[in-house]
PDB file of C-alpha atoms in Angstrom:
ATOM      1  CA  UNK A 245     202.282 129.841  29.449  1.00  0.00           C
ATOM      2  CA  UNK A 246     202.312 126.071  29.104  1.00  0.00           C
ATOM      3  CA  UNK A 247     201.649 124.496  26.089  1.00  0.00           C
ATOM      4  CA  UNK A 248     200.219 121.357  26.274  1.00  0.00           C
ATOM      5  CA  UNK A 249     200.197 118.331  24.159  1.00  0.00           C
ATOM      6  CA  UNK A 250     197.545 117.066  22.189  1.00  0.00           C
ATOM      7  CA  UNK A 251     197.775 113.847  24.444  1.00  0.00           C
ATOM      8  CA  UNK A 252     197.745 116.071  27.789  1.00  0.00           C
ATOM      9  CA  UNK A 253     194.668 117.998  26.689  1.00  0.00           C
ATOM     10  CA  UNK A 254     192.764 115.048  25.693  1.00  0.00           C
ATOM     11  CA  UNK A 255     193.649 113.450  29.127  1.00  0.00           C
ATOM     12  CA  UNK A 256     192.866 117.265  30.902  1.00  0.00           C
ATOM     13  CA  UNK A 257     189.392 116.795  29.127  1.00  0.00           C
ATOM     14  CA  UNK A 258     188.717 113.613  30.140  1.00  0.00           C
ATOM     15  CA  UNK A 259     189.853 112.544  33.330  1.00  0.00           C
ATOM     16  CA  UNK A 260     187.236 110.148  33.783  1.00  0.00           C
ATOM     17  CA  UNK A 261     189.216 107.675  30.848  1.00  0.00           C
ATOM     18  CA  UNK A 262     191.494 107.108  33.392  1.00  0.00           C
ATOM     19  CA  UNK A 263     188.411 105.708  36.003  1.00  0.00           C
ATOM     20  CA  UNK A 264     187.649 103.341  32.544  1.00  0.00           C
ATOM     21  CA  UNK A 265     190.813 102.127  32.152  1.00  0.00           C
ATOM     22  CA  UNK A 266     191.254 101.112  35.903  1.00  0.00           C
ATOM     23  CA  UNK A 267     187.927  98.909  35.552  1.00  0.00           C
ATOM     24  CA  UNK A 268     189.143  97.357  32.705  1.00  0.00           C
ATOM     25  CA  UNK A 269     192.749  96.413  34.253  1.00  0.00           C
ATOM     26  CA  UNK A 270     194.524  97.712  30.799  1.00  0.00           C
ATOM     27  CA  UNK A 271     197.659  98.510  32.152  1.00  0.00           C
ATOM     28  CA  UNK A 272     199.462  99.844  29.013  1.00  0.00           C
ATOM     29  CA  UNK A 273     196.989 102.361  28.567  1.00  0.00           C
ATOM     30  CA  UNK A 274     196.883 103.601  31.969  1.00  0.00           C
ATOM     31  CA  UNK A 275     200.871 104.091  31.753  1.00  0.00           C
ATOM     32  CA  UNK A 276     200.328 105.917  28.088  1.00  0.00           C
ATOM     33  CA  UNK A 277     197.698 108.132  30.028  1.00  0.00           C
ATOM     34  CA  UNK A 278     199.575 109.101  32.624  1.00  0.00           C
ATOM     35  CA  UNK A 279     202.974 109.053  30.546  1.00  0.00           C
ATOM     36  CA  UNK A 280     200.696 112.393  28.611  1.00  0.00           C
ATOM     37  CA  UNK A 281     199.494 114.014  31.623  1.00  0.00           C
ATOM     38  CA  UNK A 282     196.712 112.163  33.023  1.00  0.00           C
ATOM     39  CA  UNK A 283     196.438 112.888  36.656  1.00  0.00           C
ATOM     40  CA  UNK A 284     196.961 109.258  38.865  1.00  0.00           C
ATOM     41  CA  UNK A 285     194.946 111.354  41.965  1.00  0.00           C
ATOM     42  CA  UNK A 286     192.037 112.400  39.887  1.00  0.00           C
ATOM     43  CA  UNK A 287     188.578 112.031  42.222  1.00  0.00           C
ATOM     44  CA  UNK A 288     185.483 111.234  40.872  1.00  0.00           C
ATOM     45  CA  UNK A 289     183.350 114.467  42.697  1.00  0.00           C
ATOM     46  CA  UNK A 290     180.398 112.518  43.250  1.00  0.00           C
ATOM     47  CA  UNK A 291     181.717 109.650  44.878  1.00  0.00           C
ATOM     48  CA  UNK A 292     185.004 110.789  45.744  1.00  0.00           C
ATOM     49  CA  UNK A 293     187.129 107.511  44.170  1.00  0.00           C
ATOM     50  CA  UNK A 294     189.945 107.553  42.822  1.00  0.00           C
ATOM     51  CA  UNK A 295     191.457 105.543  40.216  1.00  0.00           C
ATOM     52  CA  UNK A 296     193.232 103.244  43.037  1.00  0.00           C
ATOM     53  CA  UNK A 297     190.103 102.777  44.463  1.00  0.00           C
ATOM     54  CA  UNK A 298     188.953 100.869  41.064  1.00  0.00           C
ATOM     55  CA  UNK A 299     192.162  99.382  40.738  1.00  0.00           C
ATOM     56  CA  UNK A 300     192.435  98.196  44.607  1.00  0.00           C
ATOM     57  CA  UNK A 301     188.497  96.885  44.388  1.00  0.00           C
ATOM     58  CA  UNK A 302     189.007  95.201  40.848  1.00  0.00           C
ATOM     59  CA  UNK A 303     192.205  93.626  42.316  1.00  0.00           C
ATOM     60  CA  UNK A 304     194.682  94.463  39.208  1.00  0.00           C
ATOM     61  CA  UNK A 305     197.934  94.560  41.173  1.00  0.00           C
ATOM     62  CA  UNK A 306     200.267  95.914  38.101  1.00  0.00           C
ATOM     63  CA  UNK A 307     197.824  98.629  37.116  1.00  0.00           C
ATOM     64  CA  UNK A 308     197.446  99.775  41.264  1.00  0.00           C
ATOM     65  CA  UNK A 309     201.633 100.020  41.278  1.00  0.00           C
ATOM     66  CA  UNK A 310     201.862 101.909  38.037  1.00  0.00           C
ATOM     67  CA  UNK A 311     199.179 104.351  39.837  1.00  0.00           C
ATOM     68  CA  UNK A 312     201.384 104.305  42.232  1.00  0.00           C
ATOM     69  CA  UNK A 313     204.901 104.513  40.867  1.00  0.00           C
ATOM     70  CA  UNK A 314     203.056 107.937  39.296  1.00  0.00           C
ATOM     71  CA  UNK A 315     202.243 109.281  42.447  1.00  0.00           C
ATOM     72  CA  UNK A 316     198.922 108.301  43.144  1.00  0.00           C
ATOM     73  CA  UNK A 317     198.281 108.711  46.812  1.00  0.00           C
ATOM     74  CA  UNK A 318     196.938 105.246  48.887  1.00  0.00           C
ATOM     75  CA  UNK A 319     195.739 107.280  51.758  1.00  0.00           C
ATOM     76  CA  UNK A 320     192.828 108.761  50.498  1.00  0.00           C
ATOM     77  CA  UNK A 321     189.243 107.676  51.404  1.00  0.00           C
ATOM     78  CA  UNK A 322     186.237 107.525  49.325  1.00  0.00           C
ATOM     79  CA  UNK A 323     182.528 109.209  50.220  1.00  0.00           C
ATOM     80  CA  UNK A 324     181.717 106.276  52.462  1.00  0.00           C
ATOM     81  CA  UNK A 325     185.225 106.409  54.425  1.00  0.00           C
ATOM     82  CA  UNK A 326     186.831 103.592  52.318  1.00  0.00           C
ATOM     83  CA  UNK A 327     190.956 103.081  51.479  1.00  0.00           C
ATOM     84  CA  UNK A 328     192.031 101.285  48.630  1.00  0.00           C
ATOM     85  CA  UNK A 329     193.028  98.726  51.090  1.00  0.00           C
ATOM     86  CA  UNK A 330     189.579  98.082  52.548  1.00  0.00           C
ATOM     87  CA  UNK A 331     188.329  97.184  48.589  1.00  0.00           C
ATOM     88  CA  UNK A 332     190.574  94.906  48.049  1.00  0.00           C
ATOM     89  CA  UNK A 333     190.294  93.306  51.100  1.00  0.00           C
ATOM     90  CA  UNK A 334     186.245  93.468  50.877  1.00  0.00           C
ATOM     91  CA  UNK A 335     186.853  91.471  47.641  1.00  0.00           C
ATOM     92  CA  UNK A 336     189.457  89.535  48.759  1.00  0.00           C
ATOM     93  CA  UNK A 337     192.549  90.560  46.831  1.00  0.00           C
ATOM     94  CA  UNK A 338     195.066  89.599  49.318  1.00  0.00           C
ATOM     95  CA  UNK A 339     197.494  90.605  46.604  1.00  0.00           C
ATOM     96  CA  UNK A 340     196.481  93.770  46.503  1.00  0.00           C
ATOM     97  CA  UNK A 341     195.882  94.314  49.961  1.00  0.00           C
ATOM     98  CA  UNK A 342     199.550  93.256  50.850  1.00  0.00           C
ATOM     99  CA  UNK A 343     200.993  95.464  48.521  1.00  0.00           C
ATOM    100  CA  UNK A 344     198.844  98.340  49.438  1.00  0.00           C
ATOM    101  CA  UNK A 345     200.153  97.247  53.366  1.00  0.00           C
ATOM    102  CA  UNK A 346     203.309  97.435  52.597  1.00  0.00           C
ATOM    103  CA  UNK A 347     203.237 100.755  50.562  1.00  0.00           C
ATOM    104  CA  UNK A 348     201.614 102.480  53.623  1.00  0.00           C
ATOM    105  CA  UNK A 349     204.818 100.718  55.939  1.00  0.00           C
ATOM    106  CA  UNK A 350     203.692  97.515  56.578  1.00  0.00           C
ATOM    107  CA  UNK A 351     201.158  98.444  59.083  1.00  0.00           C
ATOM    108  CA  UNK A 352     197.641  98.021  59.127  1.00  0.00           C
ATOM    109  CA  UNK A 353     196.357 100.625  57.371  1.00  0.00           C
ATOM    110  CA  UNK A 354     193.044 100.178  56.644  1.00  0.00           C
ATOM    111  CA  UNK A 355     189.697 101.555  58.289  1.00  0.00           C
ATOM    112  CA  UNK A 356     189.416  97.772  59.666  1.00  0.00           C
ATOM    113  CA  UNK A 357     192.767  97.957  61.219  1.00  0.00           C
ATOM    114  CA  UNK A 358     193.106  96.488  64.898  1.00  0.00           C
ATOM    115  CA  UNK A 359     193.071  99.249  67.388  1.00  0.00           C
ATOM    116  CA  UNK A 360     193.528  96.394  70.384  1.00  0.00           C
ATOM    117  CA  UNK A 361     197.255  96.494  70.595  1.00  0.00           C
TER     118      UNK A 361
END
C-alpha cells in the first residue's frame, strides 16, 4: 500500500487547485503542486480542459512548459474539439502557440492546421 503525503492527498483531493493556479499564471505553485503529486493531465469532467488548456488560452508560457516538462500531454482536445494550440492562437499568444508547435514537431498541429499541402 502507498502511503501518501500530506501534500499528495491534499493535491488527490483537490485537483481542481491545479485549474486555479493555471488561471492565475503562478508558476511556483504549480511546480510545488505537481512536485507533491498533483496530476499535470487532470480534466475538468464537465468541460473536458485540462490545465494546458488554461495555461495555453491565458498565454503563460513558463507555467504551459512546467506542465509540460511534468508530462502533461498537448494533444488532448477539450468538449468543443479544441488543442491547447488553438487557445492560444484564438487569443493570440504567438508565444505560446510556437512553443506548443514545436513540442508537437514543428508541424501544424492545431484543429486550424492547413490540410492544402
Amino acid at each position: 500500500m502507498k502511503v501518501l503525503s500530506p501534500w499528495s492527498r491534499i493535491c488527490n483531493l483537490f485537483e481542481g487547485t491545479i485549474f486555479k493556479v493555471m488561471m492565475m499564471g503562478s508558476t511556483r505553485v504549480a511546480e510545488l503542486l505537481l512536485l507533491h503529486g498533483a496530476d499535470p493531465n487532470c480534466a475538468d469532467p464537465a468541460t473536458l480542459t485540462r490545465p494546458v488548456h488554461d495555461a495555453a488560452r491565458e498565454g503563460f508560457l513558463d507555467t504551459l512548459a512546467v506542465l509540460h516538462r511534468a508530462g502533461a500531454r498537448l494533444d488532448v482536445r477539450d468538449a468543443w474539439g479544441r488543442l491547447p494550440v488553438d487557445l492560444a492562437e484564438e487569443r493570440g499568444h504567438r508565444d505560446v502557440a510556437q512553443y506548443l508547435r514545436m513540442a508537437a514537431g514543428g508541424t501544424e498541429s492545431g484543429s486550424h492546421a492547413r490540410t492544402d499541402v
